[in-house]
Short mmCIF file of C-alpha atoms in Angstrom, two decimals:
data_model
loop_
_atom_site.label_atom_id
_atom_site.label_comp_id
_atom_site.label_asym_id
_atom_site.label_seq_id
_atom_site.Cartn_x
_atom_site.Cartn_y
_atom_site.Cartn_z
CA MET A 12 -3.49 -5.21 -9.82
CA GLN A 13 -5.46 -4.22 -7.15
CA ILE A 14 -3.49 -2.31 -4.09
CA VAL A 15 -5.06 -1.88 -0.93
CA CYS A 16 -4.01 1.02 1.50
CA VAL A 17 -5.34 0.50 5.05
CA CYS A 18 -5.85 2.03 8.52
CA GLY A 19 -7.61 0.98 11.40
CA LEU A 20 -11.00 2.51 10.50
CA GLY A 21 -10.63 2.75 6.54
CA MET A 22 -11.14 6.85 6.61
CA GLY A 23 -8.44 9.24 7.76
CA SER A 24 -5.08 7.67 7.21
CA SER A 25 -5.87 4.66 4.93
CA LEU A 26 -7.35 7.61 2.17
CA ILE A 27 -4.11 9.97 2.63
CA LEU A 28 -2.21 7.05 1.87
CA LYS A 29 -4.21 5.90 -1.14
CA MET A 30 -3.62 9.36 -2.45
CA THR A 31 -0.10 9.61 -1.75
CA VAL A 32 0.29 5.75 -3.31
CA ASP A 33 -1.20 6.95 -6.52
CA LYS A 34 0.77 9.76 -6.48
CA ALA A 35 3.77 7.90 -6.23
CA LEU A 36 2.62 5.43 -8.82
CA LYS A 37 2.56 7.77 -11.41
CA GLN A 38 5.90 9.23 -10.61
CA ILE A 39 7.38 6.00 -11.42
CA GLY A 40 5.43 5.40 -14.67
CA ALA A 41 3.24 2.14 -12.89
CA THR A 42 0.04 2.82 -14.27
CA GLY A 43 -3.28 0.84 -14.57
CA HIS A 44 -3.24 -0.33 -11.03
CA GLN A 45 -6.45 0.11 -9.04
CA ILE A 46 -6.08 1.47 -5.36
CA GLU A 47 -8.52 0.76 -2.58
CA HIS A 48 -8.76 2.05 1.15
CA TRP A 49 -10.42 -0.07 3.69
CA ASP A 50 -10.14 -0.83 7.40
CA ALA A 51 -7.85 -3.35 8.65
CA GLY A 52 -10.72 -5.55 9.90
CA THR A 53 -12.03 -5.69 6.05
CA VAL A 54 -8.89 -7.02 4.77
CA GLY A 55 -8.81 -10.46 6.34
CA SER A 56 -12.11 -11.36 4.14
CA ARG A 57 -11.04 -9.90 1.19
CA ASN A 58 -8.46 -10.73 -1.52
CA ALA A 59 -5.67 -7.80 -2.87
CA ASP A 60 -2.88 -7.76 -4.91
CA LEU A 61 -0.71 -5.57 -2.77
CA ILE A 62 -1.21 -4.03 1.09
CA VAL A 63 0.16 -1.00 1.60
CA THR A 64 0.17 0.18 4.94
CA SER A 65 1.58 2.15 8.00
CA GLU A 66 4.10 0.65 10.30
CA ASP A 67 1.69 0.19 13.12
CA PHE A 68 0.18 -2.78 11.35
CA ARG A 69 3.40 -4.96 11.12
CA GLU A 70 2.63 -7.30 13.65
CA ARG A 71 -1.62 -7.49 12.35
CA PHE A 72 0.01 -8.13 8.91
CA ALA A 73 3.07 -10.28 9.34
CA SER A 74 2.01 -13.73 7.97
CA LYS A 75 1.36 -11.88 4.93
CA GLU A 76 3.82 -11.63 1.73
CA ASN A 77 2.40 -8.98 0.00
CA VAL A 78 2.24 -5.51 2.23
CA VAL A 79 4.51 -2.72 1.95
CA TYR A 80 5.04 -1.03 4.88
CA VAL A 81 5.63 3.06 5.32
CA ARG A 82 6.63 5.36 8.00
CA ASN A 83 5.16 8.59 6.77
CA VAL A 84 1.61 8.20 4.77
CA VAL A 85 2.17 11.64 3.33
CA SER A 86 5.82 10.87 2.37
CA THR A 87 5.66 10.50 -1.55
CA GLU A 88 9.53 10.26 -1.95
CA GLU A 89 9.14 6.74 1.03
CA VAL A 90 6.23 5.50 -0.39
CA LYS A 91 8.08 6.00 -3.92
CA THR A 92 10.55 4.12 -3.02
CA LYS A 93 8.96 1.71 -1.35
CA LEU A 94 6.77 0.60 -4.06
CA ARG A 95 9.24 0.81 -7.03
CA ALA A 96 11.18 -1.84 -4.86
CA TYR A 97 8.74 -4.09 -4.32
CA LEU A 98 7.91 -3.67 -7.98
CA GLU A 99 10.80 -4.67 -9.15
CA GLU A 100 11.24 -7.76 -7.07
CA HIS A 101 7.98 -8.97 -8.32
CA ASN A 102 8.69 -7.95 -12.04
CA LEU A 103 5.57 -6.24 -11.82
CA LEU A 104 7.72 -2.54 -13.07
#
């Protein structure tokens, strides 16, 4: 599965979120996923199986169903909980 972490410019918080997602996935035993980080503008022109982004982008991605929103991009516990819920809901875990 291709997981994309998104922020406004695709540099700072998306890179931090990418590292948090990677750590969270390892902790729940979900392996084999490709994790990238992009800017918000790139997401519209490319495909991703799952988008992980901050609550700040909820309005921007409201029409997409494959999005996990987090409040704290450095919270492994929050990201782990939300990723596990998404993966279980979609029978991917």
